[in-house]
PDB file of C-alpha atoms in Angstrom:
ATOM      1  CA  MET A   9      95.314  84.396 104.900  1.00 27.00           C
ATOM      2  CA  THR A  10      93.727  86.875 102.527  1.00 31.00           C
ATOM      3  CA  VAL A  11      93.277  90.581 103.094  1.00 30.00           C
ATOM      4  CA  VAL A  12      90.863  92.271 100.716  1.00 32.00           C
ATOM      5  CA  SER A  13      90.881  96.053 101.032  1.00 32.00           C
ATOM      6  CA  GLY A  14      88.540  97.146 103.818  1.00 35.00           C
ATOM      7  CA  GLN A  15      87.221  93.622 104.327  1.00 35.00           C
ATOM      8  CA  LEU A  16      89.347  90.861 105.797  1.00 35.00           C
ATOM      9  CA  SER A  17      88.864  87.228 104.838  1.00 36.00           C
ATOM     10  CA  VAL A  18      90.634  84.750 107.093  1.00 33.00           C
ATOM     11  CA  VAL A  19      90.834  81.221 105.774  1.00 30.00           C
ATOM     12  CA  GLY A  20      92.284  78.203 107.544  1.00 33.00           C
ATOM     13  CA  ASP A  21      91.815  76.250 110.751  1.00 34.00           C
ATOM     14  CA  ASN A  22      95.364  75.876 112.048  1.00 34.00           C
ATOM     15  CA  THR A  23      96.587  77.465 115.259  1.00 36.00           C
ATOM     16  CA  GLY A  24      98.904  79.855 113.451  1.00 38.00           C
ATOM     17  CA  ALA A  25      96.087  81.148 111.276  1.00 39.00           C
ATOM     18  CA  LYS A  26      93.818  81.588 114.291  1.00 44.00           C
ATOM     19  CA  LEU A  27      96.492  83.504 116.187  1.00 44.00           C
ATOM     20  CA  MET A  28      97.181  85.715 113.194  1.00 44.00           C
ATOM     21  CA  SER A  29      93.471  86.318 112.637  1.00 59.00           C
ATOM     22  CA  ARG A  30      93.085  87.471 116.251  1.00 63.00           C
ATOM     23  CA  LYS A  31      95.965  89.909 115.869  1.00 65.00           C
ATOM     24  CA  ILE A  32      94.589  91.185 112.559  1.00 68.00           C
ATOM     25  CA  PHE A  33      91.163  91.519 114.150  1.00 71.00           C
ATOM     26  CA  ALA A  34      92.618  93.578 117.004  1.00 74.00           C
ATOM     27  CA  TRP A  35      94.466  95.735 114.478  1.00 71.00           C
ATOM     28  CA  LEU A  36      91.251  96.211 112.510  1.00 73.00           C
ATOM     29  CA  LEU A  37      89.279  97.038 115.637  1.00 76.00           C
ATOM     30  CA  THR A  38      91.730  99.732 116.720  1.00 74.00           C
ATOM     31  CA  THR A  39      91.921 101.086 113.171  1.00 74.00           C
ATOM     32  CA  VAL A  40      88.157 101.467 112.976  1.00 77.00           C
ATOM     33  CA  LEU A  41      87.871 102.784 116.514  1.00 68.00           C
ATOM     34  CA  LEU A  42      90.745 105.226 116.622  1.00 60.00           C
ATOM     35  CA  GLY A  43      91.800 105.768 113.029  1.00 59.00           C
ATOM     36  CA  THR A  44      95.302 104.509 113.839  1.00 43.00           C
ATOM     37  CA  VAL A  45      97.117 101.194 114.212  1.00 44.00           C
ATOM     38  CA  SER A  46      99.837 102.555 116.478  1.00 48.00           C
ATOM     39  CA  ALA A  47      99.135 102.982 120.159  1.00 46.00           C
ATOM     40  CA  GLU A  48     102.573 104.520 120.546  1.00 47.00           C
ATOM     41  CA  ALA A  49     101.911 107.122 117.869  1.00 49.00           C
ATOM     42  CA  GLN A  50      98.645 108.272 119.393  1.00 53.00           C
ATOM     43  CA  GLN A  51      97.832 107.787 123.042  1.00 54.00           C
ATOM     44  CA  PRO A  52      94.089 108.374 123.360  1.00 53.00           C
ATOM     45  CA  LYS A  53      93.075 110.749 126.140  1.00 73.00           C
ATOM     46  CA  LYS A  54      89.573 109.322 126.497  1.00 81.00           C
ATOM     47  CA  ILE A  55      88.499 105.820 127.396  1.00 89.00           C
ATOM     48  CA  TYR A  56      86.870 104.290 124.341  1.00 90.00           C
ATOM     49  CA  ARG A  57      83.918 102.002 124.990  1.00 93.00           C
ATOM     50  CA  ILE A  58      83.724  98.717 123.108  1.00 94.00           C
ATOM     51  CA  GLY A  59      80.413  96.870 122.952  1.00 95.00           C
ATOM     52  CA  TYR A  60      80.813  93.082 122.719  1.00 95.00           C
ATOM     53  CA  LEU A  61      77.782  91.073 121.576  1.00 96.00           C
ATOM     54  CA  GLY A  62      78.074  87.315 122.089  1.00 93.00           C
ATOM     55  CA  ALA A  63      75.647  84.565 121.120  1.00 91.00           C
ATOM     56  CA  THR A  64      76.280  82.277 124.088  1.00 92.00           C
ATOM     57  CA  ASP A  65      77.505  83.052 127.623  1.00 93.00           C
ATOM     58  CA  PRO A  66      80.727  84.369 129.206  1.00 93.00           C
ATOM     59  CA  ALA A  67      82.189  80.865 129.491  1.00 92.00           C
ATOM     60  CA  GLY A  68      81.363  79.977 125.899  1.00 88.00           C
ATOM     61  CA  GLU A  69      82.802  83.250 124.616  1.00 89.00           C
ATOM     62  CA  SER A  70      85.873  83.297 126.878  1.00 89.00           C
ATOM     63  CA  THR A  71      88.352  81.923 124.324  1.00 86.00           C
ATOM     64  CA  ARG A  72      87.457  84.514 121.720  1.00 85.00           C
ATOM     65  CA  SER A  73      86.959  87.483 124.048  1.00 89.00           C
ATOM     66  CA  GLU A  74      90.188  86.776 125.929  1.00 89.00           C
ATOM     67  CA  ALA A  75      92.139  86.445 122.671  1.00 86.00           C
ATOM     68  CA  ILE A  76      90.809  89.826 121.538  1.00 87.00           C
ATOM     69  CA  ARG A  77      91.659  91.382 124.912  1.00 89.00           C
ATOM     70  CA  LEU A  78      95.242  90.074 124.787  1.00 87.00           C
ATOM     71  CA  ALA A  79      95.720  91.155 121.173  1.00 85.00           C
ATOM     72  CA  LEU A  80      94.486  94.655 122.002  1.00 88.00           C
ATOM     73  CA  ARG A  81      96.837  94.730 124.975  1.00 88.00           C
ATOM     74  CA  GLU A  82      99.749  93.975 122.659  1.00 85.00           C
ATOM     75  CA  LEU A  83      98.760  97.069 120.674  1.00 83.00           C
ATOM     76  CA  GLY A  84      98.801  99.160 123.839  1.00 86.00           C
ATOM     77  CA  TYR A  85      95.074  99.226 124.616  1.00 88.00           C
ATOM     78  CA  LYS A  86      94.376  98.129 128.175  1.00 91.00           C
ATOM     79  CA  GLU A  87      91.064  97.583 129.893  1.00 93.00           C
ATOM     80  CA  GLY A  88      90.329 100.387 132.336  1.00 91.00           C
ATOM     81  CA  GLN A  89      93.120 102.602 131.021  1.00 91.00           C
ATOM     82  CA  ASN A  90      92.196 103.575 127.466  1.00 90.00           C
ATOM     83  CA  ILE A  91      89.370 101.135 126.652  1.00 92.00           C
ATOM     84  CA  ALA A  92      86.376  99.750 128.511  1.00 94.00           C
ATOM     85  CA  THR A  93      84.339  96.802 127.238  1.00 95.00           C
ATOM     86  CA  GLU A  94      80.616  96.347 127.752  1.00 96.00           C
ATOM     87  CA  TYR A  95      79.796  92.645 127.385  1.00 96.00           C
ATOM     88  CA  ARG A  96      76.323  91.458 126.421  1.00 97.00           C
ATOM     89  CA  TYR A  97      75.455  87.770 125.982  1.00 96.00           C
ATOM     90  CA  ALA A  98      72.362  86.294 124.346  1.00 95.00           C
ATOM     91  CA  GLN A  99      72.681  83.031 126.338  1.00 94.00           C
ATOM     92  CA  GLY A 100      71.799  81.088 123.202  1.00 91.00           C
ATOM     93  CA  LYS A 101      68.517  82.980 122.750  1.00 93.00           C
ATOM     94  CA  ARG A 102      68.450  84.610 119.327  1.00 91.00           C
ATOM     95  CA  ASP A 103      65.463  86.778 120.171  1.00 94.00           C
ATOM     96  CA  ARG A 104      67.623  88.680 122.665  1.00 96.00           C
ATOM     97  CA  PHE A 105      69.944  90.172 120.035  1.00 96.00           C
ATOM     98  CA  ALA A 106      67.710  93.162 119.322  1.00 96.00           C
ATOM     99  CA  ASP A 107      67.392  94.174 123.001  1.00 97.00           C
ATOM    100  CA  LEU A 108      71.081  93.628 123.705  1.00 97.00           C
ATOM    101  CA  THR A 109      72.254  95.725 120.770  1.00 97.00           C
ATOM    102  CA  ALA A 110      69.743  98.441 121.637  1.00 97.00           C
ATOM    103  CA  ASP A 111      71.229  98.470 125.136  1.00 97.00           C
ATOM    104  CA  LEU A 112      74.742  98.919 123.735  1.00 97.00           C
ATOM    105  CA  VAL A 113      73.530 101.796 121.573  1.00 97.00           C
ATOM    106  CA  ARG A 114      71.951 103.461 124.631  1.00 97.00           C
ATOM    107  CA  LEU A 115      75.298 103.181 126.396  1.00 97.00           C
ATOM    108  CA  LYS A 116      76.827 105.123 123.490  1.00 95.00           C
ATOM    109  CA  VAL A 117      79.602 102.629 122.815  1.00 94.00           C
ATOM    110  CA  ASP A 118      82.158 103.696 120.225  1.00 92.00           C
ATOM    111  CA  ILE A 119      82.142 100.371 118.395  1.00 92.00           C
ATOM    112  CA  ILE A 120      80.204  97.086 118.453  1.00 94.00           C
ATOM    113  CA  VAL A 121      82.049  93.772 118.149  1.00 93.00           C
ATOM    114  CA  VAL A 122      79.642  91.075 116.975  1.00 93.00           C
ATOM    115  CA  ALA A 123      80.475  87.481 117.886  1.00 89.00           C
ATOM    116  CA  GLY A 124      77.009  86.048 117.365  1.00 82.00           C
ATOM    117  CA  GLY A 125      76.566  85.154 113.713  1.00 85.00           C
ATOM    118  CA  ASN A 126      74.320  86.541 111.005  1.00 88.00           C
ATOM    119  CA  LEU A 127      71.279  87.327 113.161  1.00 92.00           C
ATOM    120  CA  ALA A 128      73.424  89.237 115.627  1.00 94.00           C
ATOM    121  CA  ILE A 129      75.040  91.244 112.830  1.00 93.00           C
ATOM    122  CA  ARG A 130      71.623  92.093 111.423  1.00 94.00           C
ATOM    123  CA  ALA A 131      70.391  93.147 114.869  1.00 96.00           C
ATOM    124  CA  ALA A 132      73.395  95.446 115.295  1.00 96.00           C
ATOM    125  CA  MET A 133      72.801  96.952 111.852  1.00 96.00           C
ATOM    126  CA  ASN A 134      69.158  97.585 112.715  1.00 97.00           C
ATOM    127  CA  ALA A 135      70.141  99.191 116.016  1.00 97.00           C
ATOM    128  CA  SER A 136      72.588 101.708 114.539  1.00 96.00           C
ATOM    129  CA  LYS A 137      73.570 103.053 111.133  1.00 94.00           C
ATOM    130  CA  THR A 138      76.487 105.068 112.492  1.00 92.00           C
ATOM    131  CA  ILE A 139      78.292 103.061 115.186  1.00 93.00           C
ATOM    132  CA  PRO A 140      81.033 100.943 113.542  1.00 91.00           C
ATOM    133  CA  ILE A 141      80.170  97.225 113.616  1.00 93.00           C
ATOM    134  CA  VAL A 142      82.988  94.685 113.387  1.00 90.00           C
ATOM    135  CA  MET A 143      82.291  91.015 112.575  1.00 89.00           C
ATOM    136  CA  THR A 144      84.559  88.459 114.245  1.00 85.00           C
ATOM    137  CA  GLY A 145      84.653  85.843 111.500  1.00 71.00           C
ATOM    138  CA  GLN A 146      81.351  84.465 110.252  1.00 65.00           C
ATOM    139  CA  GLY A 147      81.119  81.852 107.528  1.00 60.00           C
ATOM    140  CA  ALA A 148      78.341  83.393 105.429  1.00 72.00           C
ATOM    141  CA  ASP A 149      78.881  85.710 102.475  1.00 80.00           C
ATOM    142  CA  PRO A 150      78.503  89.281 103.841  1.00 86.00           C
ATOM    143  CA  VAL A 151      77.831  90.637 100.360  1.00 86.00           C
ATOM    144  CA  ALA A 152      75.040  88.165  99.605  1.00 83.00           C
ATOM    145  CA  LEU A 153      73.452  88.903 102.988  1.00 86.00           C
ATOM    146  CA  GLY A 154      73.625  92.648 102.442  1.00 90.00           C
ATOM    147  CA  PHE A 155      75.989  93.369 105.325  1.00 91.00           C
ATOM    148  CA  VAL A 156      78.492  95.075 103.009  1.00 89.00           C
ATOM    149  CA  GLU A 157      78.280  96.374  99.453  1.00 88.00           C
ATOM    150  CA  THR A 158      81.439  94.642  98.224  1.00 84.00           C
ATOM    151  CA  LEU A 159      84.494  93.063  99.836  1.00 77.00           C
ATOM    152  CA  ALA A 160      86.708  95.780  98.388  1.00 77.00           C
ATOM    153  CA  ARG A 161      84.418  98.640  99.435  1.00 82.00           C
ATOM    154  CA  PRO A 162      82.186  97.545 102.321  1.00 84.00           C
ATOM    155  CA  GLY A 163      80.376 100.876 102.627  1.00 86.00           C
ATOM    156  CA  GLY A 164      77.990 101.509 105.519  1.00 89.00           C
ATOM    157  CA  ASN A 165      79.164 100.847 109.064  1.00 91.00           C
ATOM    158  CA  VAL A 166      80.009  97.113 108.904  1.00 91.00           C
ATOM    159  CA  THR A 167      83.409  95.512 108.353  1.00 87.00           C
ATOM    160  CA  GLY A 168      85.429  92.704 109.922  1.00 84.00           C
ATOM    161  CA  LEU A 169      86.495  89.116 109.331  1.00 80.00           C
ATOM    162  CA  THR A 170      84.708  86.390 107.396  1.00 77.00           C
ATOM    163  CA  ASN A 171      85.555  82.744 106.704  1.00 70.00           C
ATOM    164  CA  LEU A 172      84.695  82.303 103.031  1.00 67.00           C
ATOM    165  CA  SER A 173      86.638  79.061 102.638  1.00 63.00           C
ATOM    166  CA  GLY A 174      84.189  77.614 100.121  1.00 62.00           C
ATOM    167  CA  GLU A 175      85.040  80.251  97.540  1.00 63.00           C
ATOM    168  CA  LEU A 176      88.681  79.156  97.703  1.00 70.00           C
ATOM    169  CA  GLY A 177      87.892  75.604  96.584  1.00 73.00           C
ATOM    170  CA  GLY A 178      88.566  76.451  92.965  1.00 75.00           C
ATOM    171  CA  LYS A 179      91.915  78.006  93.841  1.00 77.00           C
ATOM    172  CA  ARG A 180      92.909  74.915  95.819  1.00 77.00           C
ATOM    173  CA  LEU A 181      92.000  72.745  92.846  1.00 77.00           C
ATOM    174  CA  GLU A 182      94.068  74.973  90.581  1.00 81.00           C
ATOM    175  CA  LEU A 183      97.076  74.712  92.916  1.00 81.00           C
ATOM    176  CA  LEU A 184      96.677  70.926  93.027  1.00 80.00           C
ATOM    177  CA  ARG A 185      96.679  70.816  89.221  1.00 80.00           C
ATOM    178  CA  GLU A 186      99.864  72.889  89.106  1.00 82.00           C
ATOM    179  CA  ALA A 187     101.566  70.621  91.648  1.00 84.00           C
ATOM    180  CA  VAL A 188     100.408  67.353  90.028  1.00 83.00           C
ATOM    181  CA  ARG A 189     100.215  68.011  86.308  1.00 79.00           C
ATOM    182  CA  LYS A 190      98.829  64.593  85.356  1.00 80.00           C
ATOM    183  CA  VAL A 191      95.900  64.633  87.786  1.00 77.00           C
ATOM    184  CA  ALA A 192      92.652  63.972  85.909  1.00 78.00           C
ATOM    185  CA  ARG A 193      90.190  63.100  88.655  1.00 81.00           C
ATOM    186  CA  VAL A 194      89.888  64.505  92.172  1.00 80.00           C
ATOM    187  CA  VAL A 195      87.802  62.984  94.956  1.00 79.00           C
ATOM    188  CA  VAL A 196      86.460  65.434  97.524  1.00 78.00           C
ATOM    189  CA  LEU A 197      85.467  64.427 101.055  1.00 78.00           C
ATOM    190  CA  TYR A 198      82.956  66.750 102.704  1.00 72.00           C
ATOM    191  CA  ASP A 199      80.332  66.941 105.424  1.00 73.00           C
ATOM    192  CA  PRO A 200      76.878  66.702 103.773  1.00 76.00           C
ATOM    193  CA  THR A 201      75.233  68.201 106.864  1.00 70.00           C
ATOM    194  CA  THR A 202      76.873  71.618 106.378  1.00 64.00           C
ATOM    195  CA  SER A 203      75.466  74.049 103.835  1.00 62.00           C
ATOM    196  CA  ILE A 204      78.921  75.483 103.114  1.00 64.00           C
ATOM    197  CA  GLY A 205      80.367  72.040 102.296  1.00 69.00           C
ATOM    198  CA  VAL A 206      77.438  71.089 100.086  1.00 74.00           C
ATOM    199  CA  ARG A 207      77.570  74.370  98.174  1.00 72.00           C
ATOM    200  CA  GLU A 208      81.302  74.034  97.565  1.00 73.00           C
ATOM    201  CA  VAL A 209      81.024  70.474  96.234  1.00 76.00           C
ATOM    202  CA  LYS A 210      77.768  70.841  94.301  1.00 78.00           C
ATOM    203  CA  GLU A 211      78.112  74.374  92.904  1.00 76.00           C
ATOM    204  CA  LEU A 212      81.608  75.849  93.142  1.00 75.00           C
ATOM    205  CA  LEU A 213      84.025  72.977  92.495  1.00 78.00           C
ATOM    206  CA  PRO A 214      82.287  71.661  89.345  1.00 81.00           C
ATOM    207  CA  VAL A 215      82.718  75.060  87.669  1.00 78.00           C
ATOM    208  CA  ALA A 216      86.402  75.203  88.598  1.00 77.00           C
ATOM    209  CA  ALA A 217      86.949  71.577  87.548  1.00 78.00           C
ATOM    210  CA  ARG A 218      85.425  72.150  84.104  1.00 78.00           C
ATOM    211  CA  ALA A 219      87.608  75.217  83.600  1.00 78.00           C
ATOM    212  CA  LEU A 220      90.690  73.144  84.400  1.00 75.00           C
ATOM    213  CA  GLY A 221      89.589  70.086  82.431  1.00 75.00           C
ATOM    214  CA  THR A 222      89.474  67.998  85.612  1.00 68.00           C
ATOM    215  CA  ARG A 223      86.737  65.720  86.865  1.00 62.00           C
ATOM    216  CA  HIS A 224      85.816  65.655  90.527  1.00 56.00           C
ATOM    217  CA  GLY A 225      83.798  63.151  92.515  1.00 55.00           C
TER     218      GLY A 225
END
C-alpha cells in the first residue's frame, strides 16, 4: 500500500489490501468533501450530495458501492442523515458517460465518484472544472492521461486511487535480489493479452534488471 501525497496508489489484490483501500478511499472522499477526516470533530449541518458514476449497472457495481457506503458509515456519514448519493449507471454504454455526468452537475452534487474507467473520468472532467472528482482505482497512469499534473501535486479537481502495479515491478525485482543474493536470472509469467502486463515485461522490467545486473526472461 503506497500513499503519495494528494494521490493514493493502492497496489495488491489480496482481501486485506482491498479492505484497506476501501477505507482509505472513504477517508479520502470525506477529506475532499468536507475538509476533515473526523465525523466526530465536525458534524455537518447540511446533507452533502455524492454523485456516483458507474460503468455497468447497479448489480455489477454493488460490491464496490456497498463497500464505499459501509466505509463511510464507519466514519460517521450515513445515507439520508448527512449524505445523499445520486447513482448513475452507464449500463455498459460508454457513450452515456457525458450525459450522465452532465446530469450530476445539474443536480449540483458536491463531489463525483467515478467508478467507470478512463472514459468516465474524462467525461466528468469535461462536465465540471470545479466539482471534486474522485477516482476509485483505475489501472492507467493518471499523469500520462492528463487527469492530474503529478502524483505528488494532482492540481485541478481530480484525485483518488490508482492501481499502478506495473511501475512497482522494478522494486519487486530489487527486493527479490536483496532476499536471494545469488539470483542471476528471473523468469516472469504474465498475461500477454493485457497492455499493463506487456508493458511491465517489455519496457519496465528490462530497465530494472539491467540496473541490478540481472537477466529476466
